[in-house]
Short mmCIF file of C-alpha atoms in Angstrom, two decimals:
data_model
loop_
_atom_site.label_atom_id
_atom_site.label_comp_id
_atom_site.label_asym_id
_atom_site.label_seq_id
_atom_site.Cartn_x
_atom_site.Cartn_y
_atom_site.Cartn_z
CA MET I 15 15.71 115.41 51.61
CA ASN I 16 12.46 116.72 53.41
CA ARG I 17 10.55 114.59 55.22
CA ALA I 18 8.09 113.90 52.67
CA GLU I 19 10.70 112.59 50.66
CA LYS I 20 12.32 110.47 53.30
CA ALA I 21 8.74 108.89 53.97
CA ALA I 22 8.42 108.18 50.22
CA LEU I 23 11.51 106.82 49.26
CA GLN I 24 10.80 104.41 52.50
CA LEU I 25 7.65 103.41 51.14
CA GLN I 26 9.09 102.57 47.65
CA ALA I 27 11.25 100.48 48.82
CA VAL I 28 8.91 98.59 50.68
CA ASP I 29 6.98 98.30 47.53
CA VAL I 30 10.00 96.93 46.45
CA LEU I 31 11.08 94.31 48.50
CA ARG I 32 7.00 93.04 48.41
CA THR I 33 7.80 92.98 44.86
CA LEU I 34 11.01 91.09 44.64
CA LYS I 35 9.55 88.87 47.52
CA GLU I 36 6.96 87.05 45.75
CA THR I 37 9.35 85.13 43.58
CA ARG I 38 12.15 84.77 46.57
CA THR I 39 12.45 83.29 49.90
CA TYR I 40 13.48 85.62 52.18
CA ASP I 41 17.00 84.13 52.46
CA GLU I 42 17.60 84.80 48.92
CA LEU I 43 16.74 88.25 48.90
CA ALA I 44 18.87 88.76 51.83
CA ALA I 45 21.54 87.21 49.57
CA GLU I 46 20.27 89.60 46.77
CA THR I 47 20.25 92.87 48.52
CA GLY I 48 22.61 92.36 51.58
CA LEU I 49 20.14 92.83 54.10
CA PRO I 50 19.44 90.26 57.56
CA ALA I 51 16.43 88.02 56.52
CA GLY I 52 14.59 89.24 59.77
CA ASP I 53 14.89 92.84 58.98
CA LEU I 54 13.67 92.04 55.52
CA ASN I 55 11.01 90.16 56.97
CA ARG I 56 9.88 93.19 59.14
CA TYR I 57 9.72 95.51 56.21
CA VAL I 58 7.79 93.40 53.50
CA ASN I 59 5.03 92.58 56.78
CA GLY I 60 4.62 96.16 57.76
CA HIS I 61 6.23 96.38 60.62
CA VAL I 62 8.77 98.82 60.38
CA LEU I 63 10.41 101.01 57.33
CA PRO I 64 13.82 100.82 56.65
CA GLY I 65 15.98 103.38 57.44
CA VAL I 66 16.83 106.19 54.36
CA GLU I 67 20.14 104.97 53.87
CA ARG I 68 19.06 101.20 53.50
CA ALA I 69 15.90 102.28 51.65
CA GLU I 70 18.42 104.17 49.33
CA ALA I 71 20.35 101.01 48.65
CA VAL I 72 17.45 98.88 47.87
CA VAL I 73 15.87 101.79 45.57
CA ARG I 74 19.00 101.75 43.85
CA GLY I 75 20.10 98.27 43.20
CA VAL I 76 16.55 97.48 41.20
CA GLY I 77 18.41 97.76 37.87
CA ARG I 78 17.48 96.16 34.65
CA GLU I 79 19.11 92.34 35.26
CA THR I 80 17.15 92.58 38.66
CA LEU I 81 13.75 93.46 36.45
CA ALA I 82 14.49 91.15 33.88
CA ALA I 83 15.01 88.03 36.05
CA GLU I 84 11.71 89.00 37.56
CA LEU I 85 9.59 89.19 34.68
CA GLU I 86 11.17 85.85 33.26
CA ALA I 87 10.25 84.43 36.80
CA ARG I 88 6.35 85.50 36.34
CA ILE I 89 6.17 84.89 32.64
CA LYS I 90 4.88 81.29 31.44
CA ARG I 91 5.68 79.94 28.13
CA ASP I 92 3.47 77.10 26.50
CA ALA I 93 5.02 74.18 23.96
CA ASP I 94 4.14 76.73 21.09
CA GLY I 95 5.83 79.29 22.35
CA TYR I 96 2.55 81.68 23.43
CA ILE I 97 3.43 83.47 26.50
CA ASP I 98 1.23 84.23 29.80
CA ASN I 99 2.12 87.52 31.48
CA SER I 100 -1.00 88.10 33.09
CA ARG I 101 1.62 88.04 36.17
CA VAL I 102 3.03 90.78 34.79
CA VAL I 103 0.89 93.23 33.33
CA PHE I 104 -1.62 92.69 36.67
CA ASP I 105 0.41 94.01 39.00
CA GLN I 106 1.19 97.84 38.82
CA SER I 107 3.45 97.56 41.37
CA LEU I 108 5.83 96.04 39.64
CA LEU I 109 5.13 97.94 36.34
CA ASP I 110 5.58 101.23 38.46
CA LEU I 111 9.23 99.72 39.02
CA VAL I 112 9.78 99.01 35.19
CA ALA I 113 9.28 102.58 33.97
CA PRO I 114 12.24 104.36 35.71
CA VAL I 115 14.86 101.53 34.78
CA ALA I 116 13.54 101.37 31.03
CA SER I 117 13.98 105.13 31.21
CA SER I 118 17.54 105.25 31.93
CA SER I 119 18.55 101.59 30.06
CA PHE I 120 17.26 102.93 27.20
CA ASP I 121 17.83 106.62 27.24
CA PHE I 122 14.39 107.66 26.38
CA GLU I 123 13.74 111.35 26.05
CA ARG I 124 10.79 112.56 27.81
CA PRO I 125 7.37 112.26 25.45
CA ASP I 126 4.38 114.11 25.56
CA THR I 127 2.36 111.18 25.22
CA VAL I 128 2.48 107.19 25.80
CA LEU I 129 1.01 105.31 23.01
CA THR I 130 -0.15 101.53 23.43
CA ALA I 131 -2.70 99.17 21.96
CA ALA I 132 -5.69 98.09 23.84
CA THR I 133 -5.73 96.20 26.25
CA ASP I 134 -2.94 94.53 27.69
CA GLY I 135 -0.27 97.50 27.04
CA ILE I 136 -2.58 99.69 29.02
CA THR I 137 -1.21 99.29 32.60
CA LEU I 138 2.52 99.55 31.56
CA ALA I 139 1.48 102.72 29.20
CA ALA I 140 0.02 104.14 32.70
CA ALA I 141 2.98 103.20 34.64
CA MET I 142 5.32 105.04 32.08
CA ALA I 143 3.43 108.22 31.51
CA SER I 144 3.18 108.51 35.18
CA HIS I 145 6.80 108.01 35.43
CA PHE I 146 7.42 111.00 32.56
CA GLY I 147 4.63 112.89 33.86
CA ALA I 148 3.38 112.18 30.47
CA THR I 149 -0.47 111.21 28.94
CA THR I 150 -1.47 107.93 28.30
CA ALA I 151 -3.34 107.19 24.70
CA TYR I 152 -4.24 103.57 23.61
CA ALA I 153 -5.65 102.53 20.00
CA LYS I 154 -8.42 100.27 19.91
CA GLN I 155 -9.84 97.69 17.13
CA SER I 156 -13.30 99.35 17.39
CA LYS I 157 -14.55 102.94 17.26
CA GLU I 158 -15.66 104.45 20.17
CA THR I 159 -19.37 105.68 19.52
CA ALA I 160 -19.39 109.17 20.83
CA VAL I 161 -16.25 109.64 19.17
CA GLU I 162 -16.21 112.05 15.73
CA GLU I 163 -12.91 111.72 14.44
CA PHE I 164 -10.31 109.02 14.53
CA ILE I 165 -6.94 108.14 13.41
CA GLU I 166 -6.87 105.02 11.45
CA SER I 167 -4.64 102.45 10.36
CA ARG I 168 -4.61 99.11 8.87
CA GLN I 169 -2.50 96.46 7.72
CA ARG I 170 -3.11 93.02 6.13
CA LEU I 171 -1.46 90.33 8.08
CA ASP I 172 0.75 87.44 6.69
CA SER I 173 -2.38 84.98 7.72
CA GLY I 174 -4.41 87.39 5.39
CA ILE I 175 -6.61 89.10 8.46
CA GLU I 176 -6.90 92.27 8.21
CA LEU I 177 -5.61 94.23 11.48
CA THR I 178 -7.09 97.75 12.07
CA TYR I 179 -6.40 100.12 14.88
CA TYR I 180 -8.38 103.45 15.86
CA LEU I 181 -7.28 106.23 18.05
CA PRO I 182 -9.24 109.22 18.64
CA ALA I 183 -7.80 112.29 16.57
CA SER I 184 -7.76 114.72 19.88
CA ALA I 185 -5.50 112.09 21.40
CA LEU I 186 -2.32 113.26 19.56
CA GLU I 187 -1.18 116.67 18.08
CA THR I 188 1.09 117.77 15.69
CA GLY I 189 4.49 117.60 17.30
CA ASP I 190 3.96 115.72 19.93
CA ARG I 191 6.47 113.56 20.75
CA VAL I 192 5.19 109.89 21.35
CA LEU I 193 6.53 107.05 23.34
CA VAL I 194 5.17 103.77 21.77
CA VAL I 195 4.89 100.74 24.22
CA ASP I 196 3.66 97.51 24.83
CA ASP I 197 3.63 94.55 27.00
CA LEU I 198 4.77 92.03 24.23
CA ILE I 199 6.52 92.13 21.47
CA ARG I 200 6.30 89.48 18.66
CA SER I 201 5.95 90.03 15.14
CA GLY I 202 6.04 93.79 15.51
CA GLU I 203 3.07 94.54 13.66
CA THR I 204 0.95 96.11 15.94
CA GLN I 205 4.14 98.14 17.00
CA GLU I 206 4.15 99.28 13.11
CA LEU I 207 0.46 100.32 13.26
CA LEU I 208 0.87 102.43 16.17
CA LEU I 209 3.92 103.80 14.51
CA ASP I 210 2.04 104.54 11.80
CA ILE I 211 -0.75 106.46 13.75
CA THR I 212 2.14 108.42 15.25
CA GLU I 213 3.17 109.47 11.64
CA ARG I 214 -0.33 110.45 10.72
CA ALA I 215 -0.85 112.54 13.27
CA GLY I 216 2.16 114.80 12.66
CA ALA I 217 4.06 113.63 15.74
CA GLU I 218 7.51 112.46 16.58
CA VAL I 219 8.38 108.91 17.68
CA THR I 220 10.59 109.00 20.86
CA GLY I 221 11.03 105.78 21.14
CA VAL I 222 9.68 102.08 21.28
CA PHE I 223 9.50 99.91 24.52
CA ALA I 224 8.03 96.23 25.29
CA LEU I 225 8.26 94.30 28.49
CA ILE I 226 9.15 91.25 26.60
CA ALA I 227 10.51 90.57 23.26
CA ALA I 228 9.08 86.92 22.34
CA GLY I 229 11.91 86.47 19.13
CA ALA I 230 14.13 89.43 17.46
CA GLU I 231 11.59 90.04 14.64
CA GLY I 232 9.39 92.43 16.01
CA ILE I 233 12.37 94.57 17.49
CA ASP I 234 14.53 94.29 14.31
CA ARG I 235 10.98 95.63 12.19
CA ALA I 236 10.88 98.26 14.71
CA ARG I 237 14.84 99.25 14.30
CA GLU I 238 14.27 99.58 10.92
CA ARG I 239 11.24 102.13 11.24
CA VAL I 240 12.20 104.76 13.51
CA ASP I 241 15.27 106.85 14.58
CA ALA I 242 14.72 106.49 17.95
CA PRO I 243 15.88 103.98 20.93
CA VAL I 244 14.37 100.64 20.89
CA GLY I 245 14.32 97.68 23.23
CA ALA I 246 12.78 95.31 25.64
CA LEU I 247 13.47 94.06 29.10
CA VAL I 248 13.64 90.44 28.52
CA GLU I 249 14.72 89.85 25.07
CA PRO I 250 15.89 86.44 23.11
#
């Protein structure tokens, strides 16, 4: 490991600790990491960097269970079951930690493009695309004025409302490998529209991923639709 790689690892470890500290006391973080609370305080506040061995231990320790617990601590559910996940989707540092964990936990193949729906899925898609070295694309419920060709998918929901998503035709090419992601999956209707867009483009789905599954319906529908890994970090 050269000097630049060591520095990047140390800074990543600090990012991990700062992210985890948002929902933990220093004593709780010490119990979880095995590091002294005083040292953690100095790392989080930028007074010193952890050594390479400690940095490696911190980064490796961020697994699926740790991130799932972090997401649970940040989301809010109201009496009707609706979810406020703004403290998750607005935190790019946290989402950057999610990407490698999701990749290894669900064994996603490297995609050419990470596809989502505007708007709450965009920050997650950006993190996943950065991890894989892929491009990002997002479908919208309206057409861009200057774009001439679109891939369009529509579906009539159980409520009777017709939902339509548009993606610029240039965003996907035939044969592209596509990972479909979103911050939240509930009924699976949005994901089905994204999968339909992928199929219409002649592209291949490499997986479907969500941060949070609000019930099993959406996950089950996606699994029935694709022959690829499907999952969420937080499931019921």
